[in-house]
Coordinates of C-alpha atoms and ligand atoms in Angstrom, one line a residue:
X946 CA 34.3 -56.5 47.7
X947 CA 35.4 -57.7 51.2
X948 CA 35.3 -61.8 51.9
X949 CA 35.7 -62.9 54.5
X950 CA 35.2 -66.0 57.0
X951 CA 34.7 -66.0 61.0
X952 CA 38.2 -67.3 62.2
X953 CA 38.0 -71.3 63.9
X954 CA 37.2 -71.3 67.4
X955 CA 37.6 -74.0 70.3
X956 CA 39.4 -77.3 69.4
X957 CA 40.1 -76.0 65.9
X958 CA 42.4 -72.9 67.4
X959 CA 44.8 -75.5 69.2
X960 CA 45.0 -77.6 66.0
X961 CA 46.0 -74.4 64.1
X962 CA 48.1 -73.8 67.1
X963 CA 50.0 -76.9 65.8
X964 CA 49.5 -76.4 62.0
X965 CA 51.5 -73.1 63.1
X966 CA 54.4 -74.8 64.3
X967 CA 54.5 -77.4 61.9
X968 CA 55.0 -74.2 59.1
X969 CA 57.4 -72.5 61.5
X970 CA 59.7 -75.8 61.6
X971 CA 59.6 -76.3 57.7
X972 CA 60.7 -72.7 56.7
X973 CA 61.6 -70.8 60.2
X974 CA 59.4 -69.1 62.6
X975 CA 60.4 -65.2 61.0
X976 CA 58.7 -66.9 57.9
X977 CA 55.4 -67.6 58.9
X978 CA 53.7 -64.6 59.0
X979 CA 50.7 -64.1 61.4
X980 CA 50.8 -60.1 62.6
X981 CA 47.5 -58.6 60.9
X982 CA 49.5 -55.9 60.0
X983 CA 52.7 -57.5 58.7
X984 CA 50.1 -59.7 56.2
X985 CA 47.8 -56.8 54.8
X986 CA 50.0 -56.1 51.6
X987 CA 49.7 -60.0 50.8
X988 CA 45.5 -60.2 51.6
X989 CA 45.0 -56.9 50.1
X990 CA 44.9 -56.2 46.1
X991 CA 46.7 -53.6 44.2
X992 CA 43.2 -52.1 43.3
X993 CA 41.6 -52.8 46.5
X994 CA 38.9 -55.0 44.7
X995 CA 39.5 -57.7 46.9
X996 CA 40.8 -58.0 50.4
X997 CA 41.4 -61.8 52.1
X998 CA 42.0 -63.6 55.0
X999 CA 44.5 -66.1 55.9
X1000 CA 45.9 -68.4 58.7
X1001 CA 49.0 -66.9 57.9
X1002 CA 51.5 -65.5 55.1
X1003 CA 54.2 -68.4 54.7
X1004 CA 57.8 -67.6 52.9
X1005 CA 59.7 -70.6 51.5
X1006 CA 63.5 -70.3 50.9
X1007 CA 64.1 -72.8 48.5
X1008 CA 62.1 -75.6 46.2
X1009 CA 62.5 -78.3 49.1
X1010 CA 60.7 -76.2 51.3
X1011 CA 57.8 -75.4 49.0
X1012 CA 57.5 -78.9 48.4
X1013 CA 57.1 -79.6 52.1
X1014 CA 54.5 -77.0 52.8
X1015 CA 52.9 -78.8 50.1
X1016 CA 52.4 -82.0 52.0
X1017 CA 52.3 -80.1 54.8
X1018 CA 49.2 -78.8 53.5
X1019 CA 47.7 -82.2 52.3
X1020 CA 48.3 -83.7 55.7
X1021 CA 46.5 -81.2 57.7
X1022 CA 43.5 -79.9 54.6
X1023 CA 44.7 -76.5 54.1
X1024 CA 44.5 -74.7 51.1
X1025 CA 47.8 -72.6 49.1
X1026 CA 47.2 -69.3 47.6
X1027 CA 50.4 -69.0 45.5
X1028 CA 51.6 -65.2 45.6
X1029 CA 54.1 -63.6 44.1
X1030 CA 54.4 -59.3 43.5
X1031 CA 50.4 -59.6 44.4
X1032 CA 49.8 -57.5 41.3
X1033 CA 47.6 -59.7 39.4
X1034 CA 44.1 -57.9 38.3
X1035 CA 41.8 -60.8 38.7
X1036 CA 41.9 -61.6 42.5
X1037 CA 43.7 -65.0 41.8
X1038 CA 46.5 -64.6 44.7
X1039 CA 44.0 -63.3 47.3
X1040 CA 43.1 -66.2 50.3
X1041 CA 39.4 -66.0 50.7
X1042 CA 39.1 -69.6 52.5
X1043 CA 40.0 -67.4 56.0
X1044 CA 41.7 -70.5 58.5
X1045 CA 41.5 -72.7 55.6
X1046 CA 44.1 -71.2 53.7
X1047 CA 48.0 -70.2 53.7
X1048 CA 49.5 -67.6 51.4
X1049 CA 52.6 -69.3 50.1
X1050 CA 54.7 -65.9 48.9
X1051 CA 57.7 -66.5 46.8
X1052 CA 59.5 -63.7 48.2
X1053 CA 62.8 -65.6 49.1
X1054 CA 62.8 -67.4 45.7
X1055 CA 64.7 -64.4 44.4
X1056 CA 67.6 -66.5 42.9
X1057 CA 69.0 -66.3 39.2
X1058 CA 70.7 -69.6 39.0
X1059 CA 72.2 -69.0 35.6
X1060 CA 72.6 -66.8 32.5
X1061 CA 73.9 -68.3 29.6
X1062 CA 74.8 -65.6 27.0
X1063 CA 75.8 -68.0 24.3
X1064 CA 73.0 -70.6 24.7
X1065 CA 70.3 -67.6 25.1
X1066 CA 69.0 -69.1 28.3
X1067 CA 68.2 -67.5 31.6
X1068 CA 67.3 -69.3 34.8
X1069 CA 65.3 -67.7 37.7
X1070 CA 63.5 -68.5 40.4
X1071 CA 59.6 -67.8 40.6
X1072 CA 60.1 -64.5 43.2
X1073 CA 62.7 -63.0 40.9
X1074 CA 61.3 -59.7 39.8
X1075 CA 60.4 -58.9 35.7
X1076 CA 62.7 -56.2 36.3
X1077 CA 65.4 -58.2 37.5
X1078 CA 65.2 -60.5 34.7
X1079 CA 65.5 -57.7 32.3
X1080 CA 68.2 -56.2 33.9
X1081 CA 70.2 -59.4 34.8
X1082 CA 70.1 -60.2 30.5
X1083 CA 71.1 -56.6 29.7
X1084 CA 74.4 -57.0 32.2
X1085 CA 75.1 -60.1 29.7
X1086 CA 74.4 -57.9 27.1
X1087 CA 71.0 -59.7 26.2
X1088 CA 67.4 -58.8 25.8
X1089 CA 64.5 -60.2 27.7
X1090 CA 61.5 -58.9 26.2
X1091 CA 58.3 -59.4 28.4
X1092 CA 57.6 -55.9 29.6
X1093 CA 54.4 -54.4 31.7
X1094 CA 53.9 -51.8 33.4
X1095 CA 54.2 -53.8 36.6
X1096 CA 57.6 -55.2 36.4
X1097 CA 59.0 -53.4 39.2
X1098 CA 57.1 -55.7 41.5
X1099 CA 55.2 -58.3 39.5
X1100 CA 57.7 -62.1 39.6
X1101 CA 58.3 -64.3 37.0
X1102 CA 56.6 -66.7 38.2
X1103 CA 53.5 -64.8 38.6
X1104 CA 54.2 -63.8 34.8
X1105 CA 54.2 -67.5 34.0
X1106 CA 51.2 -68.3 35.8
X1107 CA 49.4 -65.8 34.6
X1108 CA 50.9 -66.4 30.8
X1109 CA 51.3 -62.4 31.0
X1110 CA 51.1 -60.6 27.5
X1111 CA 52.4 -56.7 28.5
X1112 CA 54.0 -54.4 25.2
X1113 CA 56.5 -56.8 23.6
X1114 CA 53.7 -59.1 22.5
X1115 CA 53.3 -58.2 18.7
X1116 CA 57.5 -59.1 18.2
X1117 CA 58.3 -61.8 21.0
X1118 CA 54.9 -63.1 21.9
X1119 CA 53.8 -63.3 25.5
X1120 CA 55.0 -65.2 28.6
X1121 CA 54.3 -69.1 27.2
X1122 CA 56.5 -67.8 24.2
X1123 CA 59.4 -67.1 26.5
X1124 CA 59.8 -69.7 28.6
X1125 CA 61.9 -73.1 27.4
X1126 CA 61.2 -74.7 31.2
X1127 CA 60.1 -75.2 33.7
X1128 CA 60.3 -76.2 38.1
X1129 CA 57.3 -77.0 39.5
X1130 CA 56.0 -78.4 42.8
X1131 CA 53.3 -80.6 42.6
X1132 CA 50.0 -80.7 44.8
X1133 CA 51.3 -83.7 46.4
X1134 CA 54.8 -82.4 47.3
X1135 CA 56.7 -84.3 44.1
X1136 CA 59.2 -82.0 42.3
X1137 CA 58.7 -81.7 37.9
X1138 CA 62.6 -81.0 37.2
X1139 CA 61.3 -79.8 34.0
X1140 CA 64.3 -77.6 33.3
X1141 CA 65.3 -78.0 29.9
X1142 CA 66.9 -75.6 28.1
X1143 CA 66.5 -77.2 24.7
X1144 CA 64.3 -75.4 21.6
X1145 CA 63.2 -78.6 20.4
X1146 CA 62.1 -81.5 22.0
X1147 CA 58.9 -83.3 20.8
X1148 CA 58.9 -86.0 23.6
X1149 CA 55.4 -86.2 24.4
X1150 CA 53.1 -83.9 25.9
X1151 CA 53.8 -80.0 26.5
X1152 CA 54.1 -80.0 30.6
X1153 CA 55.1 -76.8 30.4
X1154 CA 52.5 -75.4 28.7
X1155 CA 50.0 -76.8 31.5
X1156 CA 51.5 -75.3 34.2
X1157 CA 51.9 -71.7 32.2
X1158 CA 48.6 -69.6 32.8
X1159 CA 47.3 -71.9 35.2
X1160 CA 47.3 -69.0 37.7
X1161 CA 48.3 -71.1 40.4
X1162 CA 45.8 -74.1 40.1
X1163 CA 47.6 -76.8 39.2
X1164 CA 50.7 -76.4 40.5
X1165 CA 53.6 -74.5 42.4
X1166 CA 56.4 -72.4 39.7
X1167 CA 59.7 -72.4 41.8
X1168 CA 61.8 -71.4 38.9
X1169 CA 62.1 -71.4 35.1
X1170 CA 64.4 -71.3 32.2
X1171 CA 63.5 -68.2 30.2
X1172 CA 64.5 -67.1 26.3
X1173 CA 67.0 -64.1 25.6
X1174 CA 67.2 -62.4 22.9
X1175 CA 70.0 -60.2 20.8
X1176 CA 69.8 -56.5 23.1
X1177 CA 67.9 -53.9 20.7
X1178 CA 70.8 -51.8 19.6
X1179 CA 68.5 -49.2 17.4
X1180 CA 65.4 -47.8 18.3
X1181 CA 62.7 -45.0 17.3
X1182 CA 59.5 -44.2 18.3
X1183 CA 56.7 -42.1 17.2
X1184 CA 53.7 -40.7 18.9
X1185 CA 50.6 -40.5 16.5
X1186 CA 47.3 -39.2 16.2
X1187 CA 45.2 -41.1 14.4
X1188 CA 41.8 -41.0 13.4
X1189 CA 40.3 -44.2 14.1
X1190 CA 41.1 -47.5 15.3
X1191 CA 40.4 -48.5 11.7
X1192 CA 43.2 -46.2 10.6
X1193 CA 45.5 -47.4 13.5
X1194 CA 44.9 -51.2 11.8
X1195 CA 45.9 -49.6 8.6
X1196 CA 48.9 -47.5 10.3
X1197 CA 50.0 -51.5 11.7
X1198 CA 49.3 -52.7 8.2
X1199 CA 51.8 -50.0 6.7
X1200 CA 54.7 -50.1 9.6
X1201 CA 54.7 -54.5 9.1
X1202 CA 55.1 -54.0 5.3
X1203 CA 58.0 -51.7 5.8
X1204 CA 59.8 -52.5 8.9
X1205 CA 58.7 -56.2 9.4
X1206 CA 59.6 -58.0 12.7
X1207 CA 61.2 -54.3 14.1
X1208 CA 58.2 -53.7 15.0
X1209 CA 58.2 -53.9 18.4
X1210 CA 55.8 -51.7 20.0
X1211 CA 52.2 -51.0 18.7
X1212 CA 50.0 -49.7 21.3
X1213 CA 46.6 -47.8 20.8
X1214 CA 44.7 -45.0 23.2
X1215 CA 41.3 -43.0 23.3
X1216 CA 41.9 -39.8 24.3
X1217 CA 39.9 -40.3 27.3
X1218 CA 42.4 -42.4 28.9
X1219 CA 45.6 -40.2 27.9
X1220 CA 43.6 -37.1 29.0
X1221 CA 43.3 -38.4 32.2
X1222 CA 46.7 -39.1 32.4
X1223 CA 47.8 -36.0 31.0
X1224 CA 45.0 -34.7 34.0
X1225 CA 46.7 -36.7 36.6
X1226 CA 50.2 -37.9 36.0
X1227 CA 53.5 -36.4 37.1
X1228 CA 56.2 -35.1 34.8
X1229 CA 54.0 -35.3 31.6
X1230 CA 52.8 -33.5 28.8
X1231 CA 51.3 -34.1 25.7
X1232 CA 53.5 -34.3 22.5
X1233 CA 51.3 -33.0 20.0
X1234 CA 49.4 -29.5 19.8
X1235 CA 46.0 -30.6 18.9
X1236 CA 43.8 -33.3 20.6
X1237 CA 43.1 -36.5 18.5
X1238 CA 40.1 -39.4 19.4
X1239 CA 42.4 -41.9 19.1
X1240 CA 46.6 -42.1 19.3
X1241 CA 49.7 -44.9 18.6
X1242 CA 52.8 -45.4 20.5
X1243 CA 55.3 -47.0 17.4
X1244 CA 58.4 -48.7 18.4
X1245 CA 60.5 -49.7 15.7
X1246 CA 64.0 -52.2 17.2
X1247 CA 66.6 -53.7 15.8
X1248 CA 69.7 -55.9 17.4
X1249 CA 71.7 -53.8 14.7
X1250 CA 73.1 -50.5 14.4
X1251 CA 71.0 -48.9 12.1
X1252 CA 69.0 -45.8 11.2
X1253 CA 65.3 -47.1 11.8
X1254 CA 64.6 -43.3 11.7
X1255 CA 64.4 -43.5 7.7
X1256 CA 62.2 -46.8 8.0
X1257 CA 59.7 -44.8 10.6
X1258 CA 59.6 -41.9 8.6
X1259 CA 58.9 -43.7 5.7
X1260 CA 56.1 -44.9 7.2
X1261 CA 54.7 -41.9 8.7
X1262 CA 54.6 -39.8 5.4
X1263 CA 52.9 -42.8 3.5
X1264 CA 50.4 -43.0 6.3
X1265 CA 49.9 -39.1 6.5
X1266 CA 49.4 -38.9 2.5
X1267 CA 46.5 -41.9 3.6
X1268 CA 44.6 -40.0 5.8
X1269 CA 45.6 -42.9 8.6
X1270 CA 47.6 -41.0 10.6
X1271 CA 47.0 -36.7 11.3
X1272 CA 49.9 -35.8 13.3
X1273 CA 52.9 -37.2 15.0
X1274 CA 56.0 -37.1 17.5
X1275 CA 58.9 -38.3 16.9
X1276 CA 61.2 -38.9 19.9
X1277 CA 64.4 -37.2 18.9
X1278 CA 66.3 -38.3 22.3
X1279 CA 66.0 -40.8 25.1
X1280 CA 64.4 -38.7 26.9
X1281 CA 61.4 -37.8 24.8
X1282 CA 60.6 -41.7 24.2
X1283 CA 61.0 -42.3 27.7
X1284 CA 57.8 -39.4 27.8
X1285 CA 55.6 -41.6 25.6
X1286 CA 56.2 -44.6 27.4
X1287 CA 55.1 -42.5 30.8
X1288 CA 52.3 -41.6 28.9
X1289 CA 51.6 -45.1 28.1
X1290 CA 52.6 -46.8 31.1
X1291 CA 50.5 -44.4 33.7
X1292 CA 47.6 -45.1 31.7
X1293 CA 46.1 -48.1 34.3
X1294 CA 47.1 -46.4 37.2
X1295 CA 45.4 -43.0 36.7
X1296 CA 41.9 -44.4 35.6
X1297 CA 41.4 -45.2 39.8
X1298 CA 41.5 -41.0 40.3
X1299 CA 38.4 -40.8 37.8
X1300 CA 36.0 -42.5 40.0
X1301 CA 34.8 -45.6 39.7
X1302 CA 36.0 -47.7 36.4
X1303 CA 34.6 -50.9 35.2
X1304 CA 37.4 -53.2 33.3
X1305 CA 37.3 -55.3 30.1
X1306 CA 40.9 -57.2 29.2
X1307 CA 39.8 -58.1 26.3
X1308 CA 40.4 -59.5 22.6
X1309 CA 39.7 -60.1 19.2
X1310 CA 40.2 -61.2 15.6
X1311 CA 42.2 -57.9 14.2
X1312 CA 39.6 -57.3 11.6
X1313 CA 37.2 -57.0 14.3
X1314 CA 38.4 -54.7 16.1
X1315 CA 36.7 -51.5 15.0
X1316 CA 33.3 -52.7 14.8
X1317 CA 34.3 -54.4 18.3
X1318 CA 34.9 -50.5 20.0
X1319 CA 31.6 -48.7 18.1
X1320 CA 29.7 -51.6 19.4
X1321 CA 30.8 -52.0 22.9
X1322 CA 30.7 -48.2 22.8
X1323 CA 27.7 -48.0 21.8
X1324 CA 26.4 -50.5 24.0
X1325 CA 27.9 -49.4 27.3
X1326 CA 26.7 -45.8 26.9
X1327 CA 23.4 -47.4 25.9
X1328 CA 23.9 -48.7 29.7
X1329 CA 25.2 -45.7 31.5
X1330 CA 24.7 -42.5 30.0
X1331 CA 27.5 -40.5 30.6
X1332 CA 30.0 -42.8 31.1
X1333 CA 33.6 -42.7 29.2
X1334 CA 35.1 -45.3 28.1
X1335 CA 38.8 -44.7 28.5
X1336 CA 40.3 -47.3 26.0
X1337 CA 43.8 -48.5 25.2
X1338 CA 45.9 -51.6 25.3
X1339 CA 48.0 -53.8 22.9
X1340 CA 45.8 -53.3 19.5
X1341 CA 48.7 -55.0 17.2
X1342 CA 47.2 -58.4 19.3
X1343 CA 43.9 -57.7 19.2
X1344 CA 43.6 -56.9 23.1
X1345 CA 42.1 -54.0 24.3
X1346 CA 41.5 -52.9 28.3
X1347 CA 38.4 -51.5 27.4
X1348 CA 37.6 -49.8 30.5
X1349 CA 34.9 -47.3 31.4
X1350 CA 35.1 -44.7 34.1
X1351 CA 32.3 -43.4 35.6
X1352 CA 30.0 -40.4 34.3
X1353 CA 31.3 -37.3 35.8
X1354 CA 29.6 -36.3 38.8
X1355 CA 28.2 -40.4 39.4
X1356 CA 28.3 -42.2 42.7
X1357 CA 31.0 -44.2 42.6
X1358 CA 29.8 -47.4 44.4
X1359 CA 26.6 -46.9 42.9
X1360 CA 28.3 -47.2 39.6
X1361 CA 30.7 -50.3 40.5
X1362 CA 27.2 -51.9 41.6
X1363 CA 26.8 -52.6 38.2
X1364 CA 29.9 -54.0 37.2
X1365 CA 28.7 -57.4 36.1
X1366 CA 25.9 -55.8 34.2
X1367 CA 28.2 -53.9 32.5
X1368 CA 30.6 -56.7 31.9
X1369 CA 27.8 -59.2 30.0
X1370 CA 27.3 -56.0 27.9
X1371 CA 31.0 -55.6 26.7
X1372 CA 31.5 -59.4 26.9
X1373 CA 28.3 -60.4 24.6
X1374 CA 29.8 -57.8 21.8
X1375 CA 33.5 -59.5 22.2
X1376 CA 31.9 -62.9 22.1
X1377 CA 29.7 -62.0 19.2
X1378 CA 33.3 -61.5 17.4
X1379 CA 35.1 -64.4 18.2
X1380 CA 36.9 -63.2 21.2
X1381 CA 37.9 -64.0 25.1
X1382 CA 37.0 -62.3 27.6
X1383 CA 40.3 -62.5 29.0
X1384 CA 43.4 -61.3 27.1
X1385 CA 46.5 -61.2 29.4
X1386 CA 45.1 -61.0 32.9
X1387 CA 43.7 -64.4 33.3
X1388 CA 40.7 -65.6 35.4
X1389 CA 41.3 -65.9 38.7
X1390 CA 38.8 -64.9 41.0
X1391 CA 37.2 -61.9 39.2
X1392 CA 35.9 -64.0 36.1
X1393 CA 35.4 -67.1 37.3
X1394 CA 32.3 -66.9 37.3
X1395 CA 31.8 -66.1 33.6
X1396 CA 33.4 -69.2 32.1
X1397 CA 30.4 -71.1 31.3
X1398 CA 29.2 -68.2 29.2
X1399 CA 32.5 -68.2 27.3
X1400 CA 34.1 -70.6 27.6
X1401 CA 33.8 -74.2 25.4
X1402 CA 31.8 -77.2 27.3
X1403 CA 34.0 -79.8 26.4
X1404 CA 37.2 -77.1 27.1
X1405 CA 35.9 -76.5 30.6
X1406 CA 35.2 -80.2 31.1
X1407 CA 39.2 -81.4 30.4
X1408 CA 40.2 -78.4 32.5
X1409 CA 38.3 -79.6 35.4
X1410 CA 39.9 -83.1 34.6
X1411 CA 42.9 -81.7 34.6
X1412 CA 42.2 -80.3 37.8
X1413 CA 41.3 -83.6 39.3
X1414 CA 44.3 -85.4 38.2
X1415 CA 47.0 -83.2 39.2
X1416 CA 45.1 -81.7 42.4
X1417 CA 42.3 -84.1 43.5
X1418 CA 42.1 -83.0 47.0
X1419 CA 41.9 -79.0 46.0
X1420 CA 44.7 -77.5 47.9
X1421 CA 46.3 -75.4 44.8
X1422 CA 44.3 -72.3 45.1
X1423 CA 40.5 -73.5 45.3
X1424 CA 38.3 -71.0 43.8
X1425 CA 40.1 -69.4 41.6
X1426 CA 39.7 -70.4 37.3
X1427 CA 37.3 -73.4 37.4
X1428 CA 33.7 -72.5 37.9
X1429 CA 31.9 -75.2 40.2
X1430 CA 31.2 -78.6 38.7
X1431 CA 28.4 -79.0 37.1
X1432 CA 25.6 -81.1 39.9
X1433 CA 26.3 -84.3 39.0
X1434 CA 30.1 -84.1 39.1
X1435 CA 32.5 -83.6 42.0
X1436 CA 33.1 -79.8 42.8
X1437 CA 36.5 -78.3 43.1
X1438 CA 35.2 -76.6 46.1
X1439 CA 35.1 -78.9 48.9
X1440 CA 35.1 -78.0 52.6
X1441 CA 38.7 -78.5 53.8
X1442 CA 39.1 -77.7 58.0
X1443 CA 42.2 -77.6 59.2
Ligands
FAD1720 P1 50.5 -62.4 41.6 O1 49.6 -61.2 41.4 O2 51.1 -62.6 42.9 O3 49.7 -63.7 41.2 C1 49.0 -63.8 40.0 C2 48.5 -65.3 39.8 O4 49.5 -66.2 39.6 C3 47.7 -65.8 41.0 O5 46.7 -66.7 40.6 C4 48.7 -66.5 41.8 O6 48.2 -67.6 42.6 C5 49.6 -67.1 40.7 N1 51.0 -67.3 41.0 C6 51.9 -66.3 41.4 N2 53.1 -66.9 41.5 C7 53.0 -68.2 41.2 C8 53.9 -69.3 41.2 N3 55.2 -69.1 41.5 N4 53.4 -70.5 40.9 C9 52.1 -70.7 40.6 N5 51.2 -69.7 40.6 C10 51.7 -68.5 40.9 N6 49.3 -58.2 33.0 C11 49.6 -58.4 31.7 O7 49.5 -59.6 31.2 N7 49.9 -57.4 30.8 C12 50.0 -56.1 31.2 O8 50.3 -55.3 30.4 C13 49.8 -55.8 32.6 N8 49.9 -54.6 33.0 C14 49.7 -54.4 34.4 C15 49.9 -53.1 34.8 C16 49.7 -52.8 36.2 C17 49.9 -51.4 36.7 C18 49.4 -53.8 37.1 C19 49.2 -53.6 38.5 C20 49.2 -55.1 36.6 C21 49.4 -55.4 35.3 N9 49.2 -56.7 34.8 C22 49.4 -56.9 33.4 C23 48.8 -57.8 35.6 C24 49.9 -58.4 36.5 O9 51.0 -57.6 36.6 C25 50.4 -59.7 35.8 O10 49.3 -60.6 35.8 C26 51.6 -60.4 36.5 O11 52.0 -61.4 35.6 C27 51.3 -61.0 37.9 O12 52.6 -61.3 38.5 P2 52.7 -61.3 40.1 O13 54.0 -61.8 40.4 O14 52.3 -60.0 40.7 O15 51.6 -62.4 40.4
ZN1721 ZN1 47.8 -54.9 29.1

């Protein structure tokens, strides 16, 4: 899906000429990217979906500098694509307004101002990667528990704007949960100082919270005062085969009775998706000696020295004598859980060597979710004969990537043509459940589109309130999240020339 607009011609190229040098005097001349090729990793995402255009690829160095590109942008009617790692899945920090649009990446925001053992606090800056969150807690002997199989390159603040979800979900809760406060740049250049560090504070309304998950729209993350936790001192995983996803509710049911909150890690895959990573994955193999429709990645934690191996075994033989669980692996060294998490963690990237696959991030009411996957199972080889769903995701939330490669054999553009078919299919069975049709990745771009069809009138109508108060003249990210105003109203998506 390639968007794209005709670059400005005549009288508009000398006033870009200018807009140019206005962005070169705010954050220096080596940070204003304009080379075609130096900006293809920022217009380009991670899946290809999407590829953008932009007048160019800006790189502030500090919150005073974002805040001037900000009226920078206001004065002259261009548009900011936030960006952080640029490994979003929904096309939210892809420029598609061409000339109208800078990428703002947060690249030199790579800063941790503080780490504060004894107060549990953590302060970064928005570019600071996941990884380098984790590992700055760990040196103070502390825990920061978001974890996705992006963190390498995904930032914090792209975690916060997307409210990311990930593996620690079920035991520390997702992004939102994690964050205490918050820096943000306004559209009109003012700077929230909305760093608190404290737990409690009841002082009105939940800023913070605005900001979180509003993939860019509303406002600019420079930085943010994050939650540590006690480092895990004890773990133990498993590897099971289980029957269905009814039995892997059951296996959850079991494990929470027993082991409580150390239950850090609940994950659930077809065998379609771990075949194909077993298919296509480096350095892997599978634990167990017979193939099983469905498996579970367990985790058990604790901040104490302690032998969680009686706990998970405990749980295993009461769930074997059940009939919920058929086989399993237990990791008897670092080594062989660090397997199962490769298993786990390749299990996105492998699905784009299968052909074409069509995505669901998706989630519902626990309960639900078996009759959820035999319906939308049902329903999407109803659709496309052939096709395999290769499913897996964070089933101890609810949230399943219920995606679908194409039938062996298929034309793979000819399959992706019916992606949005495909997508009301999957979505009217979550819907029918109670559930979003966005668990973790957010809207962006990609699902835009579908929030009238999901998404609450009155809900949609504050959010585009929202979106007038805070950004009235569009410049944070236009396009992305809001649908277009309903006739009578004003649209988010006005036509801004430099
Ligand atoms: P970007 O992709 O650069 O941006 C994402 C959105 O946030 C855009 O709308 C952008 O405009 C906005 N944004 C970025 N930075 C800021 C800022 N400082 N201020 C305001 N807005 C900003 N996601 C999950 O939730 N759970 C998963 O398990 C998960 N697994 C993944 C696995 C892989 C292999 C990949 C490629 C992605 C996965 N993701 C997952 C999606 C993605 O990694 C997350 O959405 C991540 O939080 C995005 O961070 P980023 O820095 O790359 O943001
Ligand atoms: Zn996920």
């Amino acid at each position: 899906m390639t968007i794209s607009l005709t670059p400005l011609r005549g009288p508009a190229e000398a006033s870009q000429g200018l807009v140019l040098e206005r962005l070169n005097a705010i954050v220096g001349a080596r940070h204003v990217v304009t080379e075609p090729s130096d900006m293809t990793r920022h217009l380009t995402e991670w899946r290809g979906l999407y590829v953008g255009e932009a007048l160019a690829i800006v790189r502030p160095g500090s919150t005073e500098e974002v805040a001037a590109l900000m009226r920078e942008a206001a004065g002259s009617r261009l548009s900011i694509v936030p960006q952080g790692g640029n490994t979003g899945l929904v096309g939210g920090q892809i420029p598609f307004g061409g000339a109208r649009e800078i990428v703002l990446s947060t690249e030199r925001l790579r800063r941790i101002r503080d780490v504060d053992p004894a107060g549990n606090t953590l302060v970064a800056e928005a570019g600071v990667t996941l990884a380098e969150v984790q590992a700055a807690a760990e040196a103070a002997d502390r825990f920061f528990p978001l974890s996705l199989a992006a963190e390498g390159t995904c930032t914090i603040g792209g975690n916060l704007a997307t409210n990311a979800g990930g593996t620690g979900v079920i035991a520390y809760g997702n992004a939102r949960d994690l964050a205490l406060g918050l820096e943000v740049v306004l559209a009109d250049g003012r700077i929230w100082n909305g760093l608190g560090r404290l737990r409690k504070d009841n002082t009105g309304y939940d800023l913070k919270n605005l900001f979180i998950g509003s993939e860019g729209t509303l406002g600019i993350i420079t930085a943010a005062v994050l939650k540590l936790f006690p480092r895990p001192r004890s773990r133990e995983a498993a590897f099971c085969a289980v029957p269905s996803p009814a039995a892997a509710l059951a296996l959850l049911g079991m494990a929470q009775a027993e082991a409580g909150s150390s239950v850090t890690t609940f994950e659930l895959m077809a065998r379609e998706a771990l075949g194909f990573v077993l298919k296509h994955a480096p350095n892997v193999r599978d634990p167990l000696a017979e193939a099983s429709p469905w498996y579970v990645l367990l985790e058990l934690s604790s901040p104490r020295e302690e032998d969680l191996g009686i706990a998970l075994e405990s749980i295993l033989s009461a769930a074997f004598e059940a009939g919920e669980v058929t086989d399993a692996a237990l990791a008897a060294s670092l080594d062989q859980r660090q397997a199962f998490w490769r298993l786990r963690d390749a299990m996105s990237e492998v699905q784009g060597l299968e052909g074409g696959s069509i995505k669901h991030d998706v989630s519902v009411p626990l309960p639900a979710l078996p009759a959820f996957v035999a319906e939308a199972t049902r329903a999407v080889l109803r659709l496309v004969p052939g096709c395999r769903p290769a499913i897996f995701g964070h089933v101890g939330d609810g949230n399943l990537h219920f995606n679908v490669s194409q039938p062996v054999g298929a034309d793979k553009a000819d399959y992706l043509r019916g992606w949005e078919e495909m997508n009301a299919v999957v979505h009217a069975v979550v819907l029918a459940h109670g559930g979003s049709i966005s668990a973790e990745h957010g809207i962006g771009r990609l699902k835009r589109d579908l929030m009238p069809g999901a998404k609450d009138p009155v809900a949609l109508d504050l959010m585009h309130g929202l979106k007038t108060l805070l950004d009235p003249a569009s410049i944070l990210n236009p396009g992305k999240v809001l649908p277009a105003r309903p006739p009578a109203l004003p649209s988010n998506e006005g036509t801004r020339l430099p």
